[in-house]
Coordinates of C-alpha atoms in Angstrom, one line a residue:
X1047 CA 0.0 0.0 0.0
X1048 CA 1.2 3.5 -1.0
X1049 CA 0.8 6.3 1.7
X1050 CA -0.7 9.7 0.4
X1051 CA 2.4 12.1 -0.5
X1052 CA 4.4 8.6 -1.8
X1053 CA 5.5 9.9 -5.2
X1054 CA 6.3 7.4 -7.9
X1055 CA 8.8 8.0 -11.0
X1056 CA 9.3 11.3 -9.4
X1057 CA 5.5 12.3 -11.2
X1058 CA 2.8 10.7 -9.5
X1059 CA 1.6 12.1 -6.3
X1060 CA -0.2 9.9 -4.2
X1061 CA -3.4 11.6 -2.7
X1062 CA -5.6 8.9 -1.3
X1063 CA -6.8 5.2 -1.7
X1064 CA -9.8 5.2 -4.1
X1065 CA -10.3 0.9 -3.8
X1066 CA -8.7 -1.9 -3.1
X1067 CA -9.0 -5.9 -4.1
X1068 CA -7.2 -9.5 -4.1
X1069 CA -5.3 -8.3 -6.8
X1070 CA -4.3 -4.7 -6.7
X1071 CA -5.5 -1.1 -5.6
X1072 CA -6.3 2.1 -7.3
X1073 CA -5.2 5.4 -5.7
X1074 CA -5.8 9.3 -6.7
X1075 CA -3.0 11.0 -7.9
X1076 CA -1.7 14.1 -9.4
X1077 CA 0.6 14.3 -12.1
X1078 CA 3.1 16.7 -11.2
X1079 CA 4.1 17.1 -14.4
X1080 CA 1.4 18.1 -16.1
X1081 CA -0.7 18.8 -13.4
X1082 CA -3.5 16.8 -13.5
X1083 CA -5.6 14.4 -11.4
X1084 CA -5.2 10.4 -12.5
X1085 CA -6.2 7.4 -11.2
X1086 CA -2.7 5.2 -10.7
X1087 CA -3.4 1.1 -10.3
X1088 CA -1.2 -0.6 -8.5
X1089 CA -0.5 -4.6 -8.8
X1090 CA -0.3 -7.1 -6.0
X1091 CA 0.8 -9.9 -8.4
X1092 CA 4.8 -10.5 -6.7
X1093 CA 6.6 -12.3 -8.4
X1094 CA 4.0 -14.1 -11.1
X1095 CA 5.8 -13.4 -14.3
X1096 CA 2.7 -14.7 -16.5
X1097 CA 0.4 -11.9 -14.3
X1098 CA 2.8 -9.1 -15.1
X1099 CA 3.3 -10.1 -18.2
X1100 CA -0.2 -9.6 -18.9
X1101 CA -1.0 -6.7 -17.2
X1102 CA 1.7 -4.9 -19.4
X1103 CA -0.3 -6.4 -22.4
X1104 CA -3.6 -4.8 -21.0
X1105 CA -1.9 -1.3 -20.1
X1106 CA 0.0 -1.1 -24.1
X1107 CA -3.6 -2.8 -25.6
X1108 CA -5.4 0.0 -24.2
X1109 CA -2.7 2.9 -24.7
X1110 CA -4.3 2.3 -27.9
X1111 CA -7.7 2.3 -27.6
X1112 CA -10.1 5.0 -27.6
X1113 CA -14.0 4.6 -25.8
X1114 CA -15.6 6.1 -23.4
X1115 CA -16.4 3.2 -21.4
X1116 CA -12.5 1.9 -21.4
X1117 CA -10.0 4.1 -19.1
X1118 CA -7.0 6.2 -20.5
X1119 CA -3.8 4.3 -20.3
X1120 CA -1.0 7.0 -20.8
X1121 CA 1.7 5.4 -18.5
X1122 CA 2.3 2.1 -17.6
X1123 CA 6.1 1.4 -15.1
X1124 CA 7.5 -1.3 -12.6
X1125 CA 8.7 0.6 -9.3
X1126 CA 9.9 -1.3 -6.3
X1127 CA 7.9 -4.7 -6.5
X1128 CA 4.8 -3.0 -8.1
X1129 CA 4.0 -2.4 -11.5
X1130 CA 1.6 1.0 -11.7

């Protein structure tokens, strides 16, 4: 778990929880560089190469997709042991 003011890749600002599950957690952020407000997900997949593996899949698939009911991807990093 991230604590609020944690920043990640010297960008992402942590500013509160938003969910958490079995397999990850979603915080609010800011983006200090551009100055806007994100969600940032956070995996809880350890050391399962296939899981990572396929989360980076999902986060470049939809980098590239465009719909209003699929989220923005416009990041996607390994820090630590999570991948965000």
């Amino acid at each position: 778990m991230l604590d609020p003011g944690a920043v990640l890749q010297n960008r992402y600002e942590i500013t509160r929880l938003l969910a958490q599950g079995g397999m990850g957690a979603v915080y609010l952020a800011r983006d200090r560089r551009l100055g806007s407000t994100i969600a940032l997900k956070e995996t809880f997949f350890g050391d399962d190469d296939r899981l990572l593996k396929a989360f980076e899949r999902e986060a470049r698939l939809l980098a590239n997709l465009r719909h209003a009911a699929l989220p923005k991807v416009m990041d996607h990093f390994a820090e630590g042991k999570g991948q965000f």
